[in-house]
PDB file of C-alpha atoms in Angstrom:
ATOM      1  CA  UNK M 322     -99.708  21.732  -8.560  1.00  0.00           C
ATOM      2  CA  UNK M 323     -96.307  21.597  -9.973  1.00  0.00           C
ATOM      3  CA  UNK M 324     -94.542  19.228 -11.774  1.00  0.00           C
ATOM      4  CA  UNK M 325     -93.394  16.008 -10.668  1.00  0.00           C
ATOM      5  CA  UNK M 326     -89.796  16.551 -11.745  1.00  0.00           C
ATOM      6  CA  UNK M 327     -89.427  19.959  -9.999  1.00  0.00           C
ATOM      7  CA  UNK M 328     -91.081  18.250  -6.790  1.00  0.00           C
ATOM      8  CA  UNK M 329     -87.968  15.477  -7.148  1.00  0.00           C
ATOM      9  CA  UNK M 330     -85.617  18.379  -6.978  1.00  0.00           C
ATOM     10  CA  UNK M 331     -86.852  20.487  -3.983  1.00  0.00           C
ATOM     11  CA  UNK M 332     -87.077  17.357  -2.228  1.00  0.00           C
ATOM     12  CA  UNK M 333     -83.391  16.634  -2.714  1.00  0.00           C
ATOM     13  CA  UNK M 334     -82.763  19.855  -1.998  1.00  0.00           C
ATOM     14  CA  UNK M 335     -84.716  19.656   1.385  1.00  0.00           C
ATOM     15  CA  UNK M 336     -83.102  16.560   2.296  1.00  0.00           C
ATOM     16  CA  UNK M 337     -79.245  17.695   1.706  1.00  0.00           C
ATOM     17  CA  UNK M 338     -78.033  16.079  -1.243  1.00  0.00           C
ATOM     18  CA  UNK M 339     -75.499  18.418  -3.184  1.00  0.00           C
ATOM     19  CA  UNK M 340     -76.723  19.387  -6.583  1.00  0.00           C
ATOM     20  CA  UNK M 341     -73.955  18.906  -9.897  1.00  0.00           C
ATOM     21  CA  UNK M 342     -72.932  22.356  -9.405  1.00  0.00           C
ATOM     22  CA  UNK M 343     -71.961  21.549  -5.501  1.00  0.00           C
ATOM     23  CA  UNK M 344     -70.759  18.342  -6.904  1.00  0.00           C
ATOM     24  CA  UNK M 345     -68.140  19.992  -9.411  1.00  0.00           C
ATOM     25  CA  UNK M 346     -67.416  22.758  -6.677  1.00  0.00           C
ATOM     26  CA  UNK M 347     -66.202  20.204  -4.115  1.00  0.00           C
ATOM     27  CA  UNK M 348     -64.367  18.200  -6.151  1.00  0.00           C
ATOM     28  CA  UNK M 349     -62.139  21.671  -7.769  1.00  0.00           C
ATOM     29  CA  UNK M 350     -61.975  22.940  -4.353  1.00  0.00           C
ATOM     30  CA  UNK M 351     -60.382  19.336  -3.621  1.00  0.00           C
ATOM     31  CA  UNK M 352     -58.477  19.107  -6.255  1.00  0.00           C
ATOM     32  CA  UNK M 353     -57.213  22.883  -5.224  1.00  0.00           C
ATOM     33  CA  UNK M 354     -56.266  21.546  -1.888  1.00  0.00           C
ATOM     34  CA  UNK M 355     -54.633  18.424  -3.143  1.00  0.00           C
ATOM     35  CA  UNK M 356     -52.378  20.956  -5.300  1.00  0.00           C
ATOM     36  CA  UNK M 357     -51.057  22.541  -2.852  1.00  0.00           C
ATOM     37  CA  UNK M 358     -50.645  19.637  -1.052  1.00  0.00           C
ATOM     38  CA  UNK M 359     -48.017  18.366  -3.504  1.00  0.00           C
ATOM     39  CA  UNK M 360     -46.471  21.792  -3.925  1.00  0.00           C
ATOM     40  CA  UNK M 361     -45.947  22.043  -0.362  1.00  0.00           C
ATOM     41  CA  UNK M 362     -44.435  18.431  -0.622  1.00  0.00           C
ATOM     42  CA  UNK M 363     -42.369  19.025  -3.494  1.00  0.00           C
ATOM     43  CA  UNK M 364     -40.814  22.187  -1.813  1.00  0.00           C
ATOM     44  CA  UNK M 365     -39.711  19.856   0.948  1.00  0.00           C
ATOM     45  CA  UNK M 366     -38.773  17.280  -1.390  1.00  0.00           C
ATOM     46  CA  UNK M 367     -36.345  20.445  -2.846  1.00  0.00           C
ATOM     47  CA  UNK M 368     -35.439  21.416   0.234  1.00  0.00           C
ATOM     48  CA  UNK M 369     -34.288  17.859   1.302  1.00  0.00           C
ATOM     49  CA  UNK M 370     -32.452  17.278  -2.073  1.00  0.00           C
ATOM     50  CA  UNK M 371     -30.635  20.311  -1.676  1.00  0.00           C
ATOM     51  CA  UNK M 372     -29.451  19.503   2.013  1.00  0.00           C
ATOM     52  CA  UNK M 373     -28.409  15.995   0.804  1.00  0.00           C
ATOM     53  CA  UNK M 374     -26.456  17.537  -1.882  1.00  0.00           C
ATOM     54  CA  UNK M 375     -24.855  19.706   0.162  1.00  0.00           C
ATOM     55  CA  UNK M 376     -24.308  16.356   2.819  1.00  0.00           C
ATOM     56  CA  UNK M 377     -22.587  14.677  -0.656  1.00  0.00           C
ATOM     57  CA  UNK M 378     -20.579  17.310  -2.022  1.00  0.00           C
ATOM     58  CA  UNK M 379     -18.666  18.281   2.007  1.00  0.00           C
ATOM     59  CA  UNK M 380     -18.258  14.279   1.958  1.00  0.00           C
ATOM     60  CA  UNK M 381     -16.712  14.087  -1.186  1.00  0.00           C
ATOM     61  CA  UNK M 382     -14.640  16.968  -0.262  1.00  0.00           C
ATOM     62  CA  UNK M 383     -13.671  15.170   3.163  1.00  0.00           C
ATOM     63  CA  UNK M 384     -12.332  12.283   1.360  1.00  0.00           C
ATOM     64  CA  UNK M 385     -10.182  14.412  -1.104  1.00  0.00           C
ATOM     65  CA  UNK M 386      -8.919  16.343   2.025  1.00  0.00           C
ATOM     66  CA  UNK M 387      -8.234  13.092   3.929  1.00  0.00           C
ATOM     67  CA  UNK M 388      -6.690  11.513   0.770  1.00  0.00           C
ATOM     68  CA  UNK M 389      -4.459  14.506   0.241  1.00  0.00           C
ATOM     69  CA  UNK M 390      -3.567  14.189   4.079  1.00  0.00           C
ATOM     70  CA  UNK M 391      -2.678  10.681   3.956  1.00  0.00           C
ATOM     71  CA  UNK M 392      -0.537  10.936   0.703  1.00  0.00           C
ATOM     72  CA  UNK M 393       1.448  13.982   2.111  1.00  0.00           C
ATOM     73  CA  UNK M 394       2.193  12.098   5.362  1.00  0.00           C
ATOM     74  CA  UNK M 395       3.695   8.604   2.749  1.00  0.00           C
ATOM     75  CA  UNK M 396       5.421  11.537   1.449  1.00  0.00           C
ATOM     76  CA  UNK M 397       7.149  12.316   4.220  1.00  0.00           C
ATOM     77  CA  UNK M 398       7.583   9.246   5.677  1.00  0.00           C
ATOM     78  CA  UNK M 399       9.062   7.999   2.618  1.00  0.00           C
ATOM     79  CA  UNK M 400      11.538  11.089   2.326  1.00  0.00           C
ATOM     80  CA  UNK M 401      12.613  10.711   6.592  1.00  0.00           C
ATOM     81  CA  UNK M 402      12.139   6.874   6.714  1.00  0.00           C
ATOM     82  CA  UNK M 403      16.382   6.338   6.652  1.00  0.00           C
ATOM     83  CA  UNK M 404      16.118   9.398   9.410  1.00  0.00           C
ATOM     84  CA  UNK M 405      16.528   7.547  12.705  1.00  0.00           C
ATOM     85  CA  UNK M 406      18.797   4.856  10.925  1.00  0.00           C
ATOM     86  CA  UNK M 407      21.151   7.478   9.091  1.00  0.00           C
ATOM     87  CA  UNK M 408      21.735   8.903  12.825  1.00  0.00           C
ATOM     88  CA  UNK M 409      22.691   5.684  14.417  1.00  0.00           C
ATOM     89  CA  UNK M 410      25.559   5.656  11.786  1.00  0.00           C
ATOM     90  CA  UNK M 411      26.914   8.827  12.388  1.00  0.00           C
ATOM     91  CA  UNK M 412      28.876   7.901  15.663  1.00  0.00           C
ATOM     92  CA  UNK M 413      30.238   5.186  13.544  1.00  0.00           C
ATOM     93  CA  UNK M 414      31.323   7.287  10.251  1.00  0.00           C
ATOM     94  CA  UNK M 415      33.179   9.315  13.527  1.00  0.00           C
ATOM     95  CA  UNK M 416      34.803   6.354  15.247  1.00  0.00           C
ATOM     96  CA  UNK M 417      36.479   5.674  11.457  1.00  0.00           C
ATOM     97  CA  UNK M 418      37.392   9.411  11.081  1.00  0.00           C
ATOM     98  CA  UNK M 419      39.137   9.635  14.075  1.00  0.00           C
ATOM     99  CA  UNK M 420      40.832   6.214  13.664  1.00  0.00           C
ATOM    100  CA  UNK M 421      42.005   7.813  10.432  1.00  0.00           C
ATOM    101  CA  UNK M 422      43.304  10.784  11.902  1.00  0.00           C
ATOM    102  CA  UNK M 423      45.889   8.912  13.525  1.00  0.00           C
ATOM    103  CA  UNK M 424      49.150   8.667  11.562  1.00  0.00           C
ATOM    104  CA  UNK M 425      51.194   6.804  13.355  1.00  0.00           C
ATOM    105  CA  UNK M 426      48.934   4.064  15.102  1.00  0.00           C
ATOM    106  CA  UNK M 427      50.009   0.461  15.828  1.00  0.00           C
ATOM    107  CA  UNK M 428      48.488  -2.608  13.934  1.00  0.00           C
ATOM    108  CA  UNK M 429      47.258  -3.429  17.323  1.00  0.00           C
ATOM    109  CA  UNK M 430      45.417  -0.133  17.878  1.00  0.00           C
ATOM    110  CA  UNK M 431      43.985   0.023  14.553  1.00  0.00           C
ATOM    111  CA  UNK M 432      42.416  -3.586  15.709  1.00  0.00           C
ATOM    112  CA  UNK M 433      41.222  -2.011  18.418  1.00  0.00           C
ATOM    113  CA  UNK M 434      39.911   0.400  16.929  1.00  0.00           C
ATOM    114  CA  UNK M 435      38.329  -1.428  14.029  1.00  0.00           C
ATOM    115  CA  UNK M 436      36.057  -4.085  16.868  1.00  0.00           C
ATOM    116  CA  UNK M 437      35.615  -0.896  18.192  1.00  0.00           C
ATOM    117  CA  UNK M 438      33.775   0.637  15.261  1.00  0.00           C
ATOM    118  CA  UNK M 439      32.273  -3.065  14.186  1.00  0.00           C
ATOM    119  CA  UNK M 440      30.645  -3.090  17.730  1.00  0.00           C
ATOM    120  CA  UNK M 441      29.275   0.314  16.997  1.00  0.00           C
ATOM    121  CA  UNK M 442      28.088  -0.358  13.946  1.00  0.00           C
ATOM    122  CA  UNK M 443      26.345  -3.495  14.838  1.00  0.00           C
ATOM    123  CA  UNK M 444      24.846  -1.917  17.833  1.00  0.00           C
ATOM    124  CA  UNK M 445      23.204   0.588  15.202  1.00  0.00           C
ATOM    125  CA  UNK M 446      21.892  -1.526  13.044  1.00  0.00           C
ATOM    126  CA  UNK M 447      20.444  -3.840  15.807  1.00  0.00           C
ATOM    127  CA  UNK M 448      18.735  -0.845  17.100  1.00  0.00           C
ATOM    128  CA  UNK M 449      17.148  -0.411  13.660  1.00  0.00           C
ATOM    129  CA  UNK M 450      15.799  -3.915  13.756  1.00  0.00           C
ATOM    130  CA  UNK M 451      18.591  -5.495  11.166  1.00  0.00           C
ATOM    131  CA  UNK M 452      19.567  -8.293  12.768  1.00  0.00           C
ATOM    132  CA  UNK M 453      22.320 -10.888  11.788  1.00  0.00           C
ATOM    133  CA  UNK M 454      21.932 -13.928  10.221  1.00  0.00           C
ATOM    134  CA  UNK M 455      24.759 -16.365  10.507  1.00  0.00           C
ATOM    135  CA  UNK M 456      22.980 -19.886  11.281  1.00  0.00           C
ATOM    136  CA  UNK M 457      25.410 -22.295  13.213  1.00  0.00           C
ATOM    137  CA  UNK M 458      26.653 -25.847  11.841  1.00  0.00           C
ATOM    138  CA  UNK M 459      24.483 -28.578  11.832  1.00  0.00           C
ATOM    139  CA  UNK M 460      21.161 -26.167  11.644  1.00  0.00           C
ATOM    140  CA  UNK M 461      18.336 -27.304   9.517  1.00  0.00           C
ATOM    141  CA  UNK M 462      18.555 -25.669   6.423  1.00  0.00           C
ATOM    142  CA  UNK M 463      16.175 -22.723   6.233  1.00  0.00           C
ATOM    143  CA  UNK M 464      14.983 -21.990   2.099  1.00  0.00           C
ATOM    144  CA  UNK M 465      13.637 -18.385   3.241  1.00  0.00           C
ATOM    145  CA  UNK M 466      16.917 -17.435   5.505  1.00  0.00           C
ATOM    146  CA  UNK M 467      19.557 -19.202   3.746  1.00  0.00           C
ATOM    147  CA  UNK M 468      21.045 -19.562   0.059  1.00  0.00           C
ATOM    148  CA  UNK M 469      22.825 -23.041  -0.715  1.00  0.00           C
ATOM    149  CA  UNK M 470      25.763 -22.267  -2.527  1.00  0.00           C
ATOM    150  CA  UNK M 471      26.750 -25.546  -2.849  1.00  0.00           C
ATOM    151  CA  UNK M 472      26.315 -29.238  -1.231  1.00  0.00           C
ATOM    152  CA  UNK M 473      29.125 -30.844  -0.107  1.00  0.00           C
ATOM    153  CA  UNK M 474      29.596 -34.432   1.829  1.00  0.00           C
ATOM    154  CA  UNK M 475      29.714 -34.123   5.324  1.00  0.00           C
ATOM    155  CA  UNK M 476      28.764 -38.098   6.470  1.00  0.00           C
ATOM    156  CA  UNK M 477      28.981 -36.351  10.396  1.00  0.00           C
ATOM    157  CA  UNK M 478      26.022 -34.237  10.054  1.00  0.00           C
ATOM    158  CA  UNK M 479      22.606 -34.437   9.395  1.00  0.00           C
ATOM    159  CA  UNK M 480      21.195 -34.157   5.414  1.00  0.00           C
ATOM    160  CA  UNK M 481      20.272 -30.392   4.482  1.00  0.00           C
ATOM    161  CA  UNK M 482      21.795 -29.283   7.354  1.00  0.00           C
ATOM    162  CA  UNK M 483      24.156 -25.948   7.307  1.00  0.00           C
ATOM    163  CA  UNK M 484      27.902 -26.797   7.588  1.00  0.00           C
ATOM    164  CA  UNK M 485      29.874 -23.674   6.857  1.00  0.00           C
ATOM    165  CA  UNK M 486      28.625 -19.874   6.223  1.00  0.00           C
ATOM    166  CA  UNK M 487      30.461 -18.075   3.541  1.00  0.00           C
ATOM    167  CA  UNK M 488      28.461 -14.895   4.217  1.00  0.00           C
ATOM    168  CA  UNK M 489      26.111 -13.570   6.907  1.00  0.00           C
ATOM    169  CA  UNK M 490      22.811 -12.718   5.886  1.00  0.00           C
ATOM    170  CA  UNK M 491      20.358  -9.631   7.774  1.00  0.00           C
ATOM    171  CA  UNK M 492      16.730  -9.114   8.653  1.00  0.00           C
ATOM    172  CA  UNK M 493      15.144  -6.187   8.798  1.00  0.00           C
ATOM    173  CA  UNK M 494      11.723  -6.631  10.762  1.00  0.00           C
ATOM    174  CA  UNK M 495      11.889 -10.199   9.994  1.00  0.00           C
ATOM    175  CA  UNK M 496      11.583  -9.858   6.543  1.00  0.00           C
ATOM    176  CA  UNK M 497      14.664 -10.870   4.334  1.00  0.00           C
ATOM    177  CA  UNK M 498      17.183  -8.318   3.441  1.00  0.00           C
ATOM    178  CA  UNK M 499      19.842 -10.462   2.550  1.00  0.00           C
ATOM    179  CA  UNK M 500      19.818 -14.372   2.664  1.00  0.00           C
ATOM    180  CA  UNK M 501      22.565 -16.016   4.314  1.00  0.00           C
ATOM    181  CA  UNK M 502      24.959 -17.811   1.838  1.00  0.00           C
ATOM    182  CA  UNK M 503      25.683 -20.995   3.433  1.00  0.00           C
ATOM    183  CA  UNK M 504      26.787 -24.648   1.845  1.00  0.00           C
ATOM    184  CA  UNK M 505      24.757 -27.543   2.599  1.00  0.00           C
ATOM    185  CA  UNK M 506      25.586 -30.849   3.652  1.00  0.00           C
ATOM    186  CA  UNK M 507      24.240 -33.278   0.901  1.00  0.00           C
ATOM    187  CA  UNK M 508      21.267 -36.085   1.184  1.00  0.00           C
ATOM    188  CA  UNK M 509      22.467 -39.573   2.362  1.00  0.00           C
TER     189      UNK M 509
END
């Protein structure tokens, strides 16, 4: 008969258990598929690196592109800002040229024509949101609308109250161009 060992080894055989060799086979032929496995996955790893490079570098150039935009159109607003206000004035500058055109005109036309050219002129500016300050007597002192010049006694009025203006002050959008210069009447 034949040797116990050999026996052992048919048997296994016979029953479908992989030898070594089948053993070290499998595992290169997984190891084989596992490589190209991770190629195939590093390709599209590549791939998708690439595309989000791409996605980065059109953003990036977006933002330059918008930034440029934006800074050219602060360029020009800056440069045609006094546009719309320079144009309410120019009916104005004319009223005064042809007021000083005339050689011979009366004190009372030159009046005239002076309110004329103030109402003008005021109109314009109102248009381009300057608006007068000239607070009446007896108003309540206003520290962001009004500079106190001085304080004087005025025992009929209320304490840190306006009682004269000595010059108007303007607004432009509500902020302050100019403060009112008023004097004050002084605390009790």
């Amino acid at each position: 008969m034949s040797d116990p060992q050999q026996s052992a080894q048919n048997s296994q055989m016979l029953q479908g258990e992989p030898s070594p060799e089948e053993l070290e086979a499998a595992q290169a032929a997984n190891e084989a598929d596992a490589l190209v496995a991770a190629q195939g996955e590093l390709a599209a790893l590549q791939a998708k690196n690439a595309e989000l490079a791409d996605q980065y570098l059109r953003a990036q150039a977006d933002v330059q592109n918008a930034r440029r935009r934006a800074d050219d159109e602060i360029t020009k607003a800056r440069k045609f800002a006094v546009e719309a206000f320079a144009e309410s004035l120019l009916p104005v500058t004319d009223s005064l040229e042809a007021g000083l055109a005339i050689k011979d005109a009366t004190p009372e036309q030159i009046r005239e024509g002076a309110e004329a050219t103030l109402r003008q002129l005021k109109s314009a500016l109102e248009r381009n949101k300057v608006i007068e300050v000239a607070p009446a007597a007896g108003t309540k002192f206003d520290p962001h609308q009004h500079q106190a010049i001085s304080v004087v006694p005025a025992p009929e009025q209320e304490p840190n109250t306006v009682v004269s203006v000595l010059q108007k002050g303007y607004t432009i959008n509500e902020r302050v161009l100019r403060p009112a210069l008023v004097t004050v009447s002084a605390p009790k």
